[in-house]
XYZ file of C-alpha atoms in Angstrom:
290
model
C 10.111 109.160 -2.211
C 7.056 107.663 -1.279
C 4.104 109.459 -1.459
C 1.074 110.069 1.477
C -1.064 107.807 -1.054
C 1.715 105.221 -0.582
C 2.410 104.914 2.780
C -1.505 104.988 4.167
C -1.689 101.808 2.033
C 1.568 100.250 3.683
C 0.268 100.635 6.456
C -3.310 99.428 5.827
C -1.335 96.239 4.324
C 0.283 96.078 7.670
C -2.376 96.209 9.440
C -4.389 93.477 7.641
C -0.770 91.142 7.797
C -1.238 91.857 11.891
C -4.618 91.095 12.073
C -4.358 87.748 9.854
C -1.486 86.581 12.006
C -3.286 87.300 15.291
C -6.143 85.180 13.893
C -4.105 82.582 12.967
C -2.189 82.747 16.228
C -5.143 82.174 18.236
C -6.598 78.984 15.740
C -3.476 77.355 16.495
C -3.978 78.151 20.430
C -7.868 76.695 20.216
C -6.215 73.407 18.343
C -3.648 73.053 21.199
C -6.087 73.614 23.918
C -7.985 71.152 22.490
C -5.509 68.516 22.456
C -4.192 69.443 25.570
C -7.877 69.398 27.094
C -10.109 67.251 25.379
C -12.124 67.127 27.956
C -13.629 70.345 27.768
C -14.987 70.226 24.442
C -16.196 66.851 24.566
C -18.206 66.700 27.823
C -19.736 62.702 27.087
C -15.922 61.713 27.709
C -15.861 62.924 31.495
C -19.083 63.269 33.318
C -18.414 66.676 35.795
C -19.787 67.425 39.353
C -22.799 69.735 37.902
C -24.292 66.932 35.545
C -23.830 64.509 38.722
C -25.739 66.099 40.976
C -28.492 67.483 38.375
C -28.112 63.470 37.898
C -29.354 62.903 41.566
C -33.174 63.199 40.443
C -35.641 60.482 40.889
C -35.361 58.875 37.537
C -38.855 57.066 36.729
C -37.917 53.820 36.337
C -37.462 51.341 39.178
C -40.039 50.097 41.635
C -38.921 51.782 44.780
C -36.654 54.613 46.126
C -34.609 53.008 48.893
C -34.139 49.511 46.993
C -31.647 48.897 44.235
C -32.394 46.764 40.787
C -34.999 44.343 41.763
C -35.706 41.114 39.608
C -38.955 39.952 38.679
C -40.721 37.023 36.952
C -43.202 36.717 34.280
C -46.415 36.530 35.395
C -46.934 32.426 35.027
C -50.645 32.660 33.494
C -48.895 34.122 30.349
C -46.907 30.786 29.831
C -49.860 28.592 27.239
C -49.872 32.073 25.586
C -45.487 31.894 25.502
C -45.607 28.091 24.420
C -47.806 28.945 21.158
C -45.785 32.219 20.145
C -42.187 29.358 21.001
C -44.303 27.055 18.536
C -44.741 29.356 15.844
C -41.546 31.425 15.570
C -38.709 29.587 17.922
C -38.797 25.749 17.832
C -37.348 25.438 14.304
C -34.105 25.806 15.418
C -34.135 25.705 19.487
C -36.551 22.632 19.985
C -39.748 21.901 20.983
C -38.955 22.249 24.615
C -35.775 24.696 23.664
C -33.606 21.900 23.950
C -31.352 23.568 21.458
C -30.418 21.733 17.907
C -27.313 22.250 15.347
C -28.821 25.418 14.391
C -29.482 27.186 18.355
C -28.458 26.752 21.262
C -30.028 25.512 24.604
C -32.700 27.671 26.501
C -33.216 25.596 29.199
C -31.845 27.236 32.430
C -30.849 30.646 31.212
C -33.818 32.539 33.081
C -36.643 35.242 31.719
C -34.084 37.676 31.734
C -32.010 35.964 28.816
C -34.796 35.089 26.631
C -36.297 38.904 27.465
C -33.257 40.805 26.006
C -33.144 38.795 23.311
C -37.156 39.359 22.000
C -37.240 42.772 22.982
C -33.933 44.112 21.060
C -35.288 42.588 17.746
C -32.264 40.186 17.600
C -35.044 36.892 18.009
C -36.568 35.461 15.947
C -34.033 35.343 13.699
C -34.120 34.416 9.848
C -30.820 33.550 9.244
C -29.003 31.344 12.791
C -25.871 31.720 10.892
C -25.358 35.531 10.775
C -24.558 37.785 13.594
C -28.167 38.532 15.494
C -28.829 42.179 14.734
C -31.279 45.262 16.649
C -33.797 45.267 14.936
C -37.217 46.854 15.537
C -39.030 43.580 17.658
C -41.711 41.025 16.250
C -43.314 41.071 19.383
C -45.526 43.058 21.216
C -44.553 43.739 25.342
C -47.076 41.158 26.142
C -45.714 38.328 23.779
C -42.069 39.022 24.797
C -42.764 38.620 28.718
C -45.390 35.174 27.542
C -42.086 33.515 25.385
C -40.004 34.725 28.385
C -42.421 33.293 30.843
C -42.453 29.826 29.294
C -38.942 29.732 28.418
C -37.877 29.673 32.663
C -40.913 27.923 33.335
C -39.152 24.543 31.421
C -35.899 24.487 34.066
C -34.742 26.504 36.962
C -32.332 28.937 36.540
C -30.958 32.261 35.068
C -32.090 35.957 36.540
C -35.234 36.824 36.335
C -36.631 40.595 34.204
C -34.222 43.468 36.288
C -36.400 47.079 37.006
C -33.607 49.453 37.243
C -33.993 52.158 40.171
C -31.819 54.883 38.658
C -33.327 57.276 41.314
C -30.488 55.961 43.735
C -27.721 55.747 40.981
C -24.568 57.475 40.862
C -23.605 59.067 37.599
C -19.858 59.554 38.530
C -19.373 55.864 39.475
C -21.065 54.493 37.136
C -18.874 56.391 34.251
C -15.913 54.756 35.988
C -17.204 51.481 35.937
C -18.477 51.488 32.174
C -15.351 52.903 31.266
C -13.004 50.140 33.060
C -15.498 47.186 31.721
C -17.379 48.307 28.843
C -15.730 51.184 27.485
C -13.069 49.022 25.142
C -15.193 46.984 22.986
C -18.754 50.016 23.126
C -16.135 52.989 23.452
C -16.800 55.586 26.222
C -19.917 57.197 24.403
C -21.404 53.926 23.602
C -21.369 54.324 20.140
C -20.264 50.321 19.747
C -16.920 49.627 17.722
C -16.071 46.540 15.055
C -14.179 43.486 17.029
C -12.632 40.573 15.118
C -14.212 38.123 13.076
C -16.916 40.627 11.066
C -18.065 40.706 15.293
C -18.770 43.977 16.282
C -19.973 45.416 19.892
C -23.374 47.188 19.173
C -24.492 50.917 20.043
C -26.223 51.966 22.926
C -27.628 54.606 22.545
C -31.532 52.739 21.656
C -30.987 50.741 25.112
C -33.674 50.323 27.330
C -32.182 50.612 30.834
C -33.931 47.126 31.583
C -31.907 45.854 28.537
C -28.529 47.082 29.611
C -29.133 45.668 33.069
C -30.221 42.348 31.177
C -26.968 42.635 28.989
C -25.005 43.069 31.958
C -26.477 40.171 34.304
C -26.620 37.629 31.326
C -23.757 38.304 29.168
C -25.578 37.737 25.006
C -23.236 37.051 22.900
C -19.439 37.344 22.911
C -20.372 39.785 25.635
C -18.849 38.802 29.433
C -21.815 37.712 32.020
C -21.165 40.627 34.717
C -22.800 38.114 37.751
C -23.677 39.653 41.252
C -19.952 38.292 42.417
C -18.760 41.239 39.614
C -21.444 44.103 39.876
C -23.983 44.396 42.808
C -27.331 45.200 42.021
C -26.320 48.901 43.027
C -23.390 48.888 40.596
C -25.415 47.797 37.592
C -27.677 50.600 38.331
C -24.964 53.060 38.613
C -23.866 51.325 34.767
C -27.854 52.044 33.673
C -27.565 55.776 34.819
C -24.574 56.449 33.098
C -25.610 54.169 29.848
C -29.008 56.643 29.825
C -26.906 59.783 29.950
C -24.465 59.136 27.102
C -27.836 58.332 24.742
C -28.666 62.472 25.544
C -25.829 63.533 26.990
C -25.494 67.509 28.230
C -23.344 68.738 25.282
C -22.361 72.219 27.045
C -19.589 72.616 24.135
C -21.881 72.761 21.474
C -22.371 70.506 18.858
C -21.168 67.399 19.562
C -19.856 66.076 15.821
C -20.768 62.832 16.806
C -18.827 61.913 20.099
C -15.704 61.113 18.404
C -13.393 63.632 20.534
C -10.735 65.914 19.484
C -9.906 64.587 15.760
C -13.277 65.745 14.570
C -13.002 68.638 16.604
C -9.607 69.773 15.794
C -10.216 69.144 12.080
C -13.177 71.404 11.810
C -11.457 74.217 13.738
C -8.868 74.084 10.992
C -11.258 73.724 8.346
C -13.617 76.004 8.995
C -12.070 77.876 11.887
C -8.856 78.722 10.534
C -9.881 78.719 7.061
C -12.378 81.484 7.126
C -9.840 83.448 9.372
C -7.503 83.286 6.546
C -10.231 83.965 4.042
C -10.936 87.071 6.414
C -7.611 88.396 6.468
C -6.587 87.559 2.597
C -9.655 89.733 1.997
C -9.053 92.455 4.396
C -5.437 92.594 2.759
C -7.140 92.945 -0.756
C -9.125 95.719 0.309
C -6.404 97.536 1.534
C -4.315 97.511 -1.499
């Protein structure tokens, strides 16, 4: 027969077996919930109703609160000032009069906007015209981009002009449906940017000016689609700009956000750690019982 001694620690072991199990029970739960839902512990994937109208705030760029984007042009006394910088850093391989050459392309017609984005992202001047233009921290001061910008338009007509976002009239909620229908397969939903083919690979977001992702959008750099007003109206590539500026700090109500990659990451650290230290918990539990 089993003594008193004996059967208190049957039942302690018991008891730690139940406990374990429960914990375990519920891990598994939390990892089905979260592939069920993964919604609600990624929030950047689905923008809800409270971060939309917190959203509704006069944002402070733009020039006006009842106008959309609006477009404007260099000032024109900063274009001997452009022609000097063009000189010195961007006629080796565009031209003289950015004619274009074997190693660049033509400027001539693309508009401020174009030659803008392309200064103020770091990816001109470039060293090497046959490698992919890269972000890079810019050569240029503010000034000398909008001067090369100004005397860039100045040689033909054409192209948009600089965009000022108004993000005060922007709507959050369609402008997550838009990026996700048109942008969302080659920069992914959270903007992160992804590889393509060819060593070509869509670029992050998340250092974007809003003026540069309206520029991106009008003018279409690189292997990138040109999103004209016939595609997006001026209020639909503001809507775009909100939602582009809310993914770069986005309202992470689940926690940490392992890096916007959904519910792998998530589901492998609630395994990891989650489940892990439960059964680390009840293993010990067990131990002290016996």
């Amino acid at each position: 027969m089993k003594t008193a001694k004996q059967r208190n620690d049957n039942k302690r072991s018991q008891l730690a077996w139940l406990i374990g199990s429960a914990a375990s029970g519920a891990a598994v739960l939390s990892l089905a919930t979260i592939a069920l839902y993964p919604h609600q512990s990624h929030p950047q994937a689905l923008v809800s109703a409270k971060v939309v109208k917190k959203a509704a705030k006069p944002a402070a760029h733009g020039t006006s609160s009842r106008e959309p984007i609006v477009y404007k042009s260099p000032p024109r006394s900063l274009i001997p000032q452009g022609r000097q910088l063009f000189a010195e850093d961007c006629q080796t391989c565009h031209g003289p009069s950015a004619e274009g050459s074997v190693r660049a392309p033509n400027l001539q017609g693309l508009g401020a906007a174009t030659i803008d984005f392309w200064v103020s992202t770091g990816r001109m001047p470039l060293a090497d015209p046959t490698e992919q233009a890269a972000i890079k921290p810019p050569r240029l001061s503010h000034e000398q981009q909008l001067a090369v910008s100004a005397y860039v338009a100045s040689l033909a007509p054409g192209g948009p002009a600089i965009p000022s976002p108004n993000l005060g009239l922007a709507n959050l909620s369609k402008g997550e449906s838009l990026f996700a229908e048109n942008c969302a397969a080659c920069h992914t939903i959270t903007g992160a940017g992804d590889a393509l083919a060819n060593n070509i690979y869509a670029p992050s977001l998340w250092a974007a000016t809003p003026t540069q992702v309206a520029e991106a959008i009008r003018t279409g750099p690189g292997n990138m689609p040109r999103f004209g007003p016939g595609t997006f109206s001026n209020q639909e590539v503001d809507d775009i700009v909100r939602y582009v500026t809310y993914i770069q700090h986005p309202e992470d109500r689940g926690g940490l956000a392992l890096g916007g990659v959904g519910p792998v990451a998530e589901g492998f650290v609630a395994i990891l750690i989650g489940l892990g230290s439960l059964m680390v918990a009840g293993y010990w539990i067990g131990g002290r019982a016996q």
